[in-house]
Coordinates of C-alpha atoms in Angstrom, one line a residue:
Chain W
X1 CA 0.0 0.0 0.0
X2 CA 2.8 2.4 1.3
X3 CA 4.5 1.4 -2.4
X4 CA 1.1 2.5 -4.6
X5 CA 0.8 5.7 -2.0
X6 CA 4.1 6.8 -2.8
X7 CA 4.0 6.0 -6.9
X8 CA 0.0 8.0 -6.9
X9 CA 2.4 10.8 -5.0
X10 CA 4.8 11.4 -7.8
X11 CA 2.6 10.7 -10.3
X12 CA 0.9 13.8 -8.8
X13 CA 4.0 15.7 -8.4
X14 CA 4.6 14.8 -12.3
X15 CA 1.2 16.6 -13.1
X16 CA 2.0 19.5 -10.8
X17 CA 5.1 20.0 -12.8
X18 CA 4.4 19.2 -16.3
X19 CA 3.0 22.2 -17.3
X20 CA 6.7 24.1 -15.9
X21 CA 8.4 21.8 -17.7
X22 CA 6.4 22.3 -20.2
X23 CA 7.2 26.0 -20.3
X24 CA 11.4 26.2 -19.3
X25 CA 11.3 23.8 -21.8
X26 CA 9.0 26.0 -25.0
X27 CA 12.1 27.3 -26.4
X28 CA 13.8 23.7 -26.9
X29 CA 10.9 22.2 -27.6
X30 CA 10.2 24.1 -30.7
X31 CA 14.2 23.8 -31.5
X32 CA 15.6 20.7 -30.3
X33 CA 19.4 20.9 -29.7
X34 CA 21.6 19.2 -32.5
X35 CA 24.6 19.5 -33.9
X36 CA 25.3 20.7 -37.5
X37 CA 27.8 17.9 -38.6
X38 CA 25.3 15.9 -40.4
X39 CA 23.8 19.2 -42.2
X40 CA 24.5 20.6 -45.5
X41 CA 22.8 22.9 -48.4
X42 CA 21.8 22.4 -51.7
X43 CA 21.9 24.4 -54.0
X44 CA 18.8 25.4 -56.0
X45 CA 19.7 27.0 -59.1
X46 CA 16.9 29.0 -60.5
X47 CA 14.9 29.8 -57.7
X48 CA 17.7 31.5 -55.4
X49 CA 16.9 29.4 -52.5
X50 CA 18.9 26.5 -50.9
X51 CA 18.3 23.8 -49.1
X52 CA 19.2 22.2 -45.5
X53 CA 19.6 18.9 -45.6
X54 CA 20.3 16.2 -43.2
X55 CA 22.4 13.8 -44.3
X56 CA 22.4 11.0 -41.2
X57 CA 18.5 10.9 -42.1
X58 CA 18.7 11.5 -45.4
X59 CA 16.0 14.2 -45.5
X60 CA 15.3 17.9 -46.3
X61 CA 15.2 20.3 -43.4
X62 CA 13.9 23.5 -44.4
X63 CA 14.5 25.8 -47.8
X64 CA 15.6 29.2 -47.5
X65 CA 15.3 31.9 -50.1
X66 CA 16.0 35.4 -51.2
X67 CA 19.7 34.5 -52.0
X68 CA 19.7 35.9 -55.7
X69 CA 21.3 34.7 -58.5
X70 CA 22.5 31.5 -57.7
X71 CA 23.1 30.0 -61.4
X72 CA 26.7 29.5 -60.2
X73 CA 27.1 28.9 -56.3
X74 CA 29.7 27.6 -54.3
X75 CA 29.8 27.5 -50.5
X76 CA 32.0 27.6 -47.3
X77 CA 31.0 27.1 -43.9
X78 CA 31.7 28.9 -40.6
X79 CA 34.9 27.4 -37.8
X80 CA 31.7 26.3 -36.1
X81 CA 29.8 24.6 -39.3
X82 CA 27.0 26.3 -37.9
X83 CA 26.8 29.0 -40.5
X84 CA 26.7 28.5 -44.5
X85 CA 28.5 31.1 -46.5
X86 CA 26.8 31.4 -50.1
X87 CA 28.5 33.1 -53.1
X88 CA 26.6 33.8 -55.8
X89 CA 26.5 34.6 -59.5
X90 CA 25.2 38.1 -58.5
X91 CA 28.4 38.8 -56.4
X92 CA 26.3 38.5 -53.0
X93 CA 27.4 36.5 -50.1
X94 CA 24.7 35.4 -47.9
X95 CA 24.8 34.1 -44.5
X96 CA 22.6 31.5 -43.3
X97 CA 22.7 29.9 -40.3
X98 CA 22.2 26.1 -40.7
X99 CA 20.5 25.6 -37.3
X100 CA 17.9 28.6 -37.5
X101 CA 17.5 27.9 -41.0
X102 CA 17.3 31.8 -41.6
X103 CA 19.3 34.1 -44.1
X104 CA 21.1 35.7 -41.4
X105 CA 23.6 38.5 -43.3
X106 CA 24.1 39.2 -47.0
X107 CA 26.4 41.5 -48.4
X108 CA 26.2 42.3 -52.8
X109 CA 30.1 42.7 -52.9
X110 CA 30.6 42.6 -57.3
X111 CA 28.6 42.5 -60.4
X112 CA 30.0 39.1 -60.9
X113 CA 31.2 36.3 -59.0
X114 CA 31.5 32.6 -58.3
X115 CA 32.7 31.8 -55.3
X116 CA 35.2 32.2 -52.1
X117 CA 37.0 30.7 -49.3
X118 CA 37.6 31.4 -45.3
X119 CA 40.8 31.6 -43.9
X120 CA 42.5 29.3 -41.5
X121 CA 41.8 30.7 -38.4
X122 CA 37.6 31.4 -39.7
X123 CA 38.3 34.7 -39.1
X124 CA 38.1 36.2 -42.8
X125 CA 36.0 35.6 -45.7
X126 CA 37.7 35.9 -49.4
X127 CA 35.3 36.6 -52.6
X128 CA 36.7 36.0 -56.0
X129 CA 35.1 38.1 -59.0
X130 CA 35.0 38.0 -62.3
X131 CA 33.3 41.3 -62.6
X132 CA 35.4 43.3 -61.4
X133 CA 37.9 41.3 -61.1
X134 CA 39.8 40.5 -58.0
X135 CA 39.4 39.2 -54.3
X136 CA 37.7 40.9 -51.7
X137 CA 38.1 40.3 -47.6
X138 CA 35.2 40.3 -45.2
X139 CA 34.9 39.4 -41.2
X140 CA 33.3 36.4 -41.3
X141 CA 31.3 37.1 -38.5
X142 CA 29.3 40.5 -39.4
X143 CA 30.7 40.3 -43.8
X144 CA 31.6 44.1 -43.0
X145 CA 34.4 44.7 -45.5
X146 CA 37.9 44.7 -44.9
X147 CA 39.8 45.0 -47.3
X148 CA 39.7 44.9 -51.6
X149 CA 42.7 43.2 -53.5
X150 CA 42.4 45.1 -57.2
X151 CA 44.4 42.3 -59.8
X152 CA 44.9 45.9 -61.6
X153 CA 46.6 47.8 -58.9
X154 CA 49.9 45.8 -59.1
X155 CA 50.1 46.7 -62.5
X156 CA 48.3 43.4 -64.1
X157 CA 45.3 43.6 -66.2
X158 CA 42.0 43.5 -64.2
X159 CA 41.7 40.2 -64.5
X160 CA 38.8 37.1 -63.7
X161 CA 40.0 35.6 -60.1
X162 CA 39.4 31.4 -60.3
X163 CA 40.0 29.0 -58.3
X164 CA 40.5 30.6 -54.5
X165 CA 41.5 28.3 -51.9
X166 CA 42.7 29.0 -48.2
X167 CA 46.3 28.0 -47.2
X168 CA 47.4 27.3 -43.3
X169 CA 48.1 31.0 -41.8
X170 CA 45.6 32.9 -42.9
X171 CA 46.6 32.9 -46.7
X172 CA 44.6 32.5 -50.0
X173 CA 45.8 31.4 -53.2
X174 CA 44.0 32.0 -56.4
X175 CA 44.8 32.3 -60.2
X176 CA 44.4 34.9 -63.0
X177 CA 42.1 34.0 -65.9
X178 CA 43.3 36.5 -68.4
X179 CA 46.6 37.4 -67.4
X180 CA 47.6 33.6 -66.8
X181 CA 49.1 34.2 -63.2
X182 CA 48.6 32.9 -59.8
X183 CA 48.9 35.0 -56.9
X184 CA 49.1 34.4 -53.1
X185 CA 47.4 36.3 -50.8
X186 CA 49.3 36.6 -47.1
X187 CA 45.6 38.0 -45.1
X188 CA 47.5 37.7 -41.9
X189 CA 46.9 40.9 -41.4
X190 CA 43.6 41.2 -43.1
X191 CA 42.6 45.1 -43.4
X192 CA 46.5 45.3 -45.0
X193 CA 46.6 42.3 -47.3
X194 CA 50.3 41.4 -49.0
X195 CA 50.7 39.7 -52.3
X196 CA 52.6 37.4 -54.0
X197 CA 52.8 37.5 -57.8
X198 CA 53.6 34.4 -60.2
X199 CA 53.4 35.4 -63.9
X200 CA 53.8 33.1 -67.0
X201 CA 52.2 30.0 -65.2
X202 CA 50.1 29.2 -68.4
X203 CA 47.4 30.0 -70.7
X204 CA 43.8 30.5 -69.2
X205 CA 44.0 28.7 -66.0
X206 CA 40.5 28.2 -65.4
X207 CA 40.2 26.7 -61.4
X208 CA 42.2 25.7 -59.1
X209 CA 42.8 23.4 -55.9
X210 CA 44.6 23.2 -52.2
X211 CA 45.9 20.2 -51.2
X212 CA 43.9 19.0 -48.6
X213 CA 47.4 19.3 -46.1
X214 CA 47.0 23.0 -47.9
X215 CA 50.7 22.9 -49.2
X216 CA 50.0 22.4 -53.1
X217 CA 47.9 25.1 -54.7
X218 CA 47.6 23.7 -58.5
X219 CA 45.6 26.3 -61.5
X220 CA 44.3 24.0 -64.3
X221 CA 45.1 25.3 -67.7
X222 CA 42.9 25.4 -70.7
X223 CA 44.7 27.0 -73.3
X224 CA 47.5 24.3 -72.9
X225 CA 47.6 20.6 -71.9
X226 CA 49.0 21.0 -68.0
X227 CA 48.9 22.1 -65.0
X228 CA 50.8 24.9 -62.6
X229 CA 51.6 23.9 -59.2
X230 CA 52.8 26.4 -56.6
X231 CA 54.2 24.3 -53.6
X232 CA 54.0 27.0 -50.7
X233 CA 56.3 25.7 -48.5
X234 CA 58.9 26.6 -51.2
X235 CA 57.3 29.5 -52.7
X236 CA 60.3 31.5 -54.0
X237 CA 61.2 28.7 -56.2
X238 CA 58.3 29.7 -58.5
X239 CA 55.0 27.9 -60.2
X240 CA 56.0 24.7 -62.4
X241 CA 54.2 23.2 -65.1
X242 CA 52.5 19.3 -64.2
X243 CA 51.1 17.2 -66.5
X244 CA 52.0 18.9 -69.7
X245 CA 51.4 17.8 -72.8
X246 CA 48.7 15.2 -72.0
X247 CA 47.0 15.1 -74.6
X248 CA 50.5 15.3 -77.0
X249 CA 49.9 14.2 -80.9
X250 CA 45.9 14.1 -79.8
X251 CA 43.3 16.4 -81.2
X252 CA 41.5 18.1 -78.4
X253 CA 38.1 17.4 -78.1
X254 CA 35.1 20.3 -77.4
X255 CA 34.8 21.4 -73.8
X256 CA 31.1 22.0 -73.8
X257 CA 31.5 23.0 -69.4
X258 CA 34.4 23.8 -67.4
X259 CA 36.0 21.0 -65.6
X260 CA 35.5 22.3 -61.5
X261 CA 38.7 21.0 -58.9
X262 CA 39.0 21.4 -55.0
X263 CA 41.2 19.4 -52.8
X264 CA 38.9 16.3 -53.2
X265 CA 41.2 15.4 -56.3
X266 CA 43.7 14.1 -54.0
X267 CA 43.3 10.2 -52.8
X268 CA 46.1 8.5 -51.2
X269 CA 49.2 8.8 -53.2
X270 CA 48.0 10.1 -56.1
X271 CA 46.1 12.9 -57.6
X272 CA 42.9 12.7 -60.1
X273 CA 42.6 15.1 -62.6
X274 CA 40.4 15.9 -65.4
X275 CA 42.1 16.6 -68.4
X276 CA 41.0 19.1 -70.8
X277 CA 39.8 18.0 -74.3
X278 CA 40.2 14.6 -73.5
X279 CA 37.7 12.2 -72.3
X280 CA 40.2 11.0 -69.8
X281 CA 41.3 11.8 -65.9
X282 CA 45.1 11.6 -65.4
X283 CA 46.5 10.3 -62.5
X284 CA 49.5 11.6 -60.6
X285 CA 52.0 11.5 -57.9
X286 CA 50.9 13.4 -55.0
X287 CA 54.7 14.2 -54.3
X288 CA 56.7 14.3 -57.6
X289 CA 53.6 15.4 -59.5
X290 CA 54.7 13.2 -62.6
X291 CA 52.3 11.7 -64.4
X292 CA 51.6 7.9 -63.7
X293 CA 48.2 6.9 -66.0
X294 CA 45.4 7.8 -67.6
X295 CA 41.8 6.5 -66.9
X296 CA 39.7 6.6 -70.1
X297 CA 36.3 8.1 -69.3
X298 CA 33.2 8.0 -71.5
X299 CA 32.8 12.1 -71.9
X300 CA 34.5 15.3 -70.7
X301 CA 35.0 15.1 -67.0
X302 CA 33.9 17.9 -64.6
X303 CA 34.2 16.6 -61.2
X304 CA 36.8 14.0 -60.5
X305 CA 36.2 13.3 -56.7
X306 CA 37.8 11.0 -54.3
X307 CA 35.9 9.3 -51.7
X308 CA 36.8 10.0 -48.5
X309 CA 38.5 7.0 -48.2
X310 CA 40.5 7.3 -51.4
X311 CA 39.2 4.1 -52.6
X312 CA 37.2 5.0 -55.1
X313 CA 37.0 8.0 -58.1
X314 CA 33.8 9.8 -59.2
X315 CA 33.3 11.3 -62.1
X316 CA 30.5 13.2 -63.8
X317 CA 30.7 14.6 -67.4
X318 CA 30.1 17.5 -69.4
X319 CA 26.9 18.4 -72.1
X320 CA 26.0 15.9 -73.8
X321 CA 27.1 12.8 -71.3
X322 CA 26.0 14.9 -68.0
X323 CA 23.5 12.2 -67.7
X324 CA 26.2 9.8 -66.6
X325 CA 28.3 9.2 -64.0
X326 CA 31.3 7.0 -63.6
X327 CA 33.2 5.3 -60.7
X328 CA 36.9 4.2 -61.1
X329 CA 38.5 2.0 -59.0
X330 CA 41.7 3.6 -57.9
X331 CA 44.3 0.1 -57.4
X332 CA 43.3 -0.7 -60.6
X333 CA 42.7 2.4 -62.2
X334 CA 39.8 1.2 -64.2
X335 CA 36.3 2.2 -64.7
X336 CA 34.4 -0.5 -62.4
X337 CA 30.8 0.8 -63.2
X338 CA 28.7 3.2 -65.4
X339 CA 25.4 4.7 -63.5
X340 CA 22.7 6.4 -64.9
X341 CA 21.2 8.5 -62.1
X342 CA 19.0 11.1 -63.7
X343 CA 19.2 14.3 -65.9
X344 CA 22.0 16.8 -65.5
X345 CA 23.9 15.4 -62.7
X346 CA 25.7 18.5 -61.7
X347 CA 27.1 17.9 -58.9
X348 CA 28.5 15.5 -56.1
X349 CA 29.1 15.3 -52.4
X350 CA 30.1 12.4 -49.9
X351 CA 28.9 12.1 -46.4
X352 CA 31.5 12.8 -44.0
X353 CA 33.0 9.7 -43.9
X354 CA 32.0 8.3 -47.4
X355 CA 29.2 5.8 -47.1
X356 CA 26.7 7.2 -48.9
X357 CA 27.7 9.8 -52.1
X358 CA 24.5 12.5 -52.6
X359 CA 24.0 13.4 -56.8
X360 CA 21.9 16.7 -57.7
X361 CA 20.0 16.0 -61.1
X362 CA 18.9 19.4 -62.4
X363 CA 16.7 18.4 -65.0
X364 CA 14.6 16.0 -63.3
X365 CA 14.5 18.0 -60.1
X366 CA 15.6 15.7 -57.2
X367 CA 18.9 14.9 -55.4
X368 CA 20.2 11.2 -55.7
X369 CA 21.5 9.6 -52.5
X370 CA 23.9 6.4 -54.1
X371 CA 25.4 3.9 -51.1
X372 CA 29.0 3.7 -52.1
X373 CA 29.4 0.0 -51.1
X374 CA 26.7 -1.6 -53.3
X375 CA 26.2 1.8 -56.1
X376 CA 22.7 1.2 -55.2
X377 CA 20.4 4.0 -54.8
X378 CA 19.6 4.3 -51.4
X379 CA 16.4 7.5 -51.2
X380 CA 15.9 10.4 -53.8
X381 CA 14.9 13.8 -52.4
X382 CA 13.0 16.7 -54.6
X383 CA 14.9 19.5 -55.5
X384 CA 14.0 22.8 -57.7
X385 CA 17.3 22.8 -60.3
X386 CA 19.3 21.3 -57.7
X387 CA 23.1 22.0 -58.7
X388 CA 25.8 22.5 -55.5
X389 CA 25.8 20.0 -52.7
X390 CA 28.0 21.4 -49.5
X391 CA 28.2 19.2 -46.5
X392 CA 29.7 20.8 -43.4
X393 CA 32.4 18.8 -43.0
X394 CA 33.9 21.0 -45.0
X395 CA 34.2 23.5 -42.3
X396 CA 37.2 21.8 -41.1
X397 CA 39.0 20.9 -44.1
X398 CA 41.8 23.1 -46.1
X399 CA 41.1 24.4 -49.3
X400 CA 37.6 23.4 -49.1
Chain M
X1 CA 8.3 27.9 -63.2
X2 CA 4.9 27.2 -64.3
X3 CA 5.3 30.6 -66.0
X4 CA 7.9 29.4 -68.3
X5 CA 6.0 27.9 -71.2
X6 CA 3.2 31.0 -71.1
X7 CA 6.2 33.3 -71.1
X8 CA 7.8 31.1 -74.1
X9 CA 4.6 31.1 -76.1
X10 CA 4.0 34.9 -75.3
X11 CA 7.5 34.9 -77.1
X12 CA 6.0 33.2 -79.7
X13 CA 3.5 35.2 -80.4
X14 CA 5.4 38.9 -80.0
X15 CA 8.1 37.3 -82.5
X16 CA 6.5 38.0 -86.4
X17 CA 6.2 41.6 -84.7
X18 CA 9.5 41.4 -83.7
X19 CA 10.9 40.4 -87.1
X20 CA 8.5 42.9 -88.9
X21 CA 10.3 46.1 -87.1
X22 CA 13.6 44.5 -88.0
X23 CA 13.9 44.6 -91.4
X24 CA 17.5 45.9 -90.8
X25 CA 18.6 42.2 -90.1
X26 CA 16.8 41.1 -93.2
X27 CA 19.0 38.3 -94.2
X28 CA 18.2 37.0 -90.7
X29 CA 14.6 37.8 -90.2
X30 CA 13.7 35.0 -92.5
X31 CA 14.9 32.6 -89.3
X32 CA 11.9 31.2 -88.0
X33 CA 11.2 30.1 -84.4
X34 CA 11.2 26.8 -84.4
X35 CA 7.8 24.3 -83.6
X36 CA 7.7 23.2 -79.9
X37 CA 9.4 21.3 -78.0
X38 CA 12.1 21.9 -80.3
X39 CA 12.1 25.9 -79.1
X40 CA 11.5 25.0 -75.3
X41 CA 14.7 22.2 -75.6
X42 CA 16.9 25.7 -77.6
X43 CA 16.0 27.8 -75.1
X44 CA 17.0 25.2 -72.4
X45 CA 20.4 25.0 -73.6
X46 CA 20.6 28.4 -73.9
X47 CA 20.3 29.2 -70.2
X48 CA 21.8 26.1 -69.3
X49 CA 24.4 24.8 -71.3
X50 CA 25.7 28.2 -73.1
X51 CA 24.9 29.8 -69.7
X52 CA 27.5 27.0 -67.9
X53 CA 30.1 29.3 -69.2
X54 CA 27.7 32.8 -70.2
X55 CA 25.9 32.8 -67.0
X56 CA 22.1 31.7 -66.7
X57 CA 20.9 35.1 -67.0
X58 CA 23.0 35.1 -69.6
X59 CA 24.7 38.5 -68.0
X60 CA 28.4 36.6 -68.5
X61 CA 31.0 34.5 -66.1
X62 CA 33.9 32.9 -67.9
X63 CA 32.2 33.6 -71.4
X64 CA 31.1 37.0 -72.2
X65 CA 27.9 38.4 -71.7
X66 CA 25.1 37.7 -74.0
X67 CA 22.5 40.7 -73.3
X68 CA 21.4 42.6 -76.0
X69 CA 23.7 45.5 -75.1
X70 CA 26.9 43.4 -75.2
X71 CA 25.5 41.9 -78.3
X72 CA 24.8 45.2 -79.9
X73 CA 26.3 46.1 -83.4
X74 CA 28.2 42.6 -83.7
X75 CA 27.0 41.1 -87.1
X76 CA 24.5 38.4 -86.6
X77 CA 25.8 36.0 -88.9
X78 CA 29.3 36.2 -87.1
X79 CA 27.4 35.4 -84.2
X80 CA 25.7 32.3 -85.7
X81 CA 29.1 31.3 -87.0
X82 CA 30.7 31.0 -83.7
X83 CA 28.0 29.2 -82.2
X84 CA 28.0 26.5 -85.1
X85 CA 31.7 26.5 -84.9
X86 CA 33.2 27.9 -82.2
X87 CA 36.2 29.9 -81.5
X88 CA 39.3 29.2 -81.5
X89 CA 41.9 30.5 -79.0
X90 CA 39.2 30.6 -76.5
X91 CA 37.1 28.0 -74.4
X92 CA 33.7 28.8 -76.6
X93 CA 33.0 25.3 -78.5
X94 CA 31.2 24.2 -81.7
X95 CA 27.7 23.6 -81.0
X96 CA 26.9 22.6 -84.6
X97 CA 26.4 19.1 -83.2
X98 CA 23.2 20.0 -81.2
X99 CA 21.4 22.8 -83.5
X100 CA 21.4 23.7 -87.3
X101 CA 22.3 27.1 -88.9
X102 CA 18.5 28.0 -88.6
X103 CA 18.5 27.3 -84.9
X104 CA 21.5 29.5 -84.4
X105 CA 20.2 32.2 -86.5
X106 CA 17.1 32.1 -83.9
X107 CA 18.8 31.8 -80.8
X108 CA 21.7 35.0 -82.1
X109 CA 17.8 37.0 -83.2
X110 CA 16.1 36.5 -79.9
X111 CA 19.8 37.6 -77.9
X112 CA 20.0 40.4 -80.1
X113 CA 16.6 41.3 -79.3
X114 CA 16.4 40.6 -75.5
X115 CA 13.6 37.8 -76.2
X116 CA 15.7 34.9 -74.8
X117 CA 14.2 35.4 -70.9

């Protein structure tokens, strides 16, 4: 009896106090805690919103809009991966805060522009332009501007910046479209920014990558078959060509889109590289750079990406094969399988550790989610133009 | 996006005008839009596929812009020749795979003439 009394006691205690609970507890209920690790954002082209997505669940999260012109988009994310940096097409960076799901800051900074990188200590935010050309500096934190890097004020031409990527200690590297140079950006001192000038590094580079260990910063070319590679732990000794003459004695083929690198080229000892005007990625040594094979692909590769565990190579294609994506296996170099996943695959993006590889198919509106142990599909997710696919893990990875 | 096909056919429509009060571009007036899908699928690789490189809107990235300002006073049929075959010395391609000489002449009319949004 004593037993019931004291269980019908604190049941009554629990109604007395439900209703407080309820109420210290409004605020969480309405946003549960969580972590952003698992998040990401998709981008949707046409319709200047992006998505949150959770990738653990495999499901949407909220859309935000009112981000512009997001044709071309590329994103970084805050130290904390709690906030999503958006550059877009329009020049704007907009903030949005993954957890809140709100557009939290956003700053029209050019005429012109596809993307930007933070530095090392998540203190600075770098915009590349095409129109005008050059690199500007913003606080991360409130995107109030700190400083503007002209590519005309140290006498080049004003040129389209490509292919920005952090380096450790608070520098950026990035490459000249017109003028055919890479500079790197010291940002140490961000409001007084000091540069770096490498001219002659080849014709047209058109992107570039960080090593993920941010020592390489490599500027694809496409006026000539190679690559320049700036190792900046030995910076005085100059940019060298990589890769040249790939496609020697070969007529180049029509790039109907740009390839696109970032350090996700780089798997275990070697380095996967699209080549331009061949339907082939080259594979090189991470640490001589020489070139070791070529993996014949069936189109014009854009993204050549590494799982995370290096095991594998993705690759998705230019107009007219964008419908097609294809994995190589990287001890044998080979092409193990040929997937179909829907219309305009744009884009790629592993989970953290790899398991699972998320595809955006623009024309048939929906994001694909592929296991990467069986190249099954695993859940698709509508999308409105779907094209960029950041996961935050990027937050704490160099050159991403 | 349900817009887009009522704003394509309004295109349509508003194109004999077009052509009428253009009689400058004569040799190119005669380039006539073509029957759908076939104008919807153009005007898809317009934004998308030329606009990998121009921009979607079309207002340039790596490739130049396509408005009808940075368009205007360049000869059409210069234009239609270096979609159909490209240009050399720079990343633009040949698109005479995908589209015939009328299609070009189409797509270069309705750039010239803003009518490609």
């Amino acid at each position: 009896m004593a037993g019931s009394t004291l269980a019908t006691g604190r049941r009554t205690l629990a109604r007395l106090l439900a209703p407080l609970l309820c109420l210290a507890l409004a605020a969480c209920a309405s946003t549960p805690l969580r972590g952003t690790g698992d998040l990401g954002v998709v981008i949707e082209r046409a319709s200047g919103s992006v998505q949150i997505v959770d990738n653990s669940h495999t499901q949407s999260l909220a859309r935000v809009q009112g981000l512009g012109d997001l044709s071309h988009a590329s994103v970084v994310f805050s130290r904390d991966a709690r906030y999503a940096y958006v550059f877009g097409r329009d020049g704007a960076i907009s903030k949005v805060d993954l957890l809140t799901a709100r557009l939290v800051k956003r700053v029209e900074q050019a005429s012109n522009s596809i993307g930007g990188a933070i530095s090392s200590d998540g203190r600075v935010i770098a915009a590349q332009n095409y129109s005008p050309g050059g690199v500007k500096l913003f606080d991360a934190d409130s995107l109030q501007l700190l400083s503007s890097v002209s590519t005309a004020a140290f006498g080049g031409s004003e040129s389209k910046v490509v292919g920005l990527a952090d380096l450790p200690g608070n520098r950026f590297a990035f490459a000249l479209y017109d003028s055919g140079e890479i500079w790197l950006l010291d940002a140490s001192t961000p409001t007084a920014p000091k540069v770096q000038r490498f001219e002659h590094i080849g014709k047209q580079p058109y992107d570039g990558l960080a090593s993920g260990d941010g020592r390489y910063f490599i500027a694809g070319l496409y006026g000539e078959d190679g690559l320049a590679l700036l190792d900046s732990w030995h910076a005085d000794a100059g940019v060298r060509r990589i890769l040249g003459g790939y496609g020697r004695g070969r007529q180049a083929l029509p790039v109907y889109k740009m390839p696109h690198l970032r350090g996700w080229s780089i798997a275990g000892d070697y380095a996967f590289l699209p080549a331009i005007g061949q339907h082939e990625v080259l594979v090189a040594d991470n640490r001589s750079w020489a070139q070791v094979a070529s993996v014949p692909v069936l189109g014009q590769p854009v993204f050549v990406m590494a799982e995370p565990g290096g095991r594998r190579v993705w690759v998705n294609f230019a107009f007219p094969d964008n419908d097609k994506v294809q994995v190589i296996d990287v001890p044998t170099r080979q092409v193990i399988k040929t997937l179909q996943p829907g219309r305009a695959i744009l884009h790629m993006e592993f989970t953290p550790r790899g398991d699972a590889v998320w595809l955006s198919s623009r024309d048939d509106n929906k994001l694909v989610v592929i296991d990467t142990a069986t190249l099954a599909v695993r859940s698709t997710l509508p999308a409105l133009e779907p094209s960029g696919i950041f996961f935050s893990w990027r937050a704490s990875r160099m050159g991403m | 996006m349900d817009s887009v096909p009522v704003r394509r056919s309004l295109w349509l429509l508003a194109l004999p005008a077009l052509l009428a009060t253009s009689l400058w571009q004569s040799q190119l007036a005669a380039a006539a839009a073509p029957a759908e899908p076939r104008a919807g699928a153009l005007l898809q690789l317009l934004h998308n596929d030329c606009g990998a490189c121009h921009g979607l809107s079309l207002k340039g990235g790596l490739g130049s812009p396509l408005t009808p300002q940075a368009l205007a006073g360049k000869p059409a049929d210069s234009l239609v020749a270096t979609i159909l075959n490209g240009r050399p010395g720079t990343p633009m391609p040949p698109w005479r795979p995908f589209l015939s000489e009328e299609e070009a002449q189409w797509l270069v009319q309705l750039l010239q003439q803003g009518g490609a949004r």
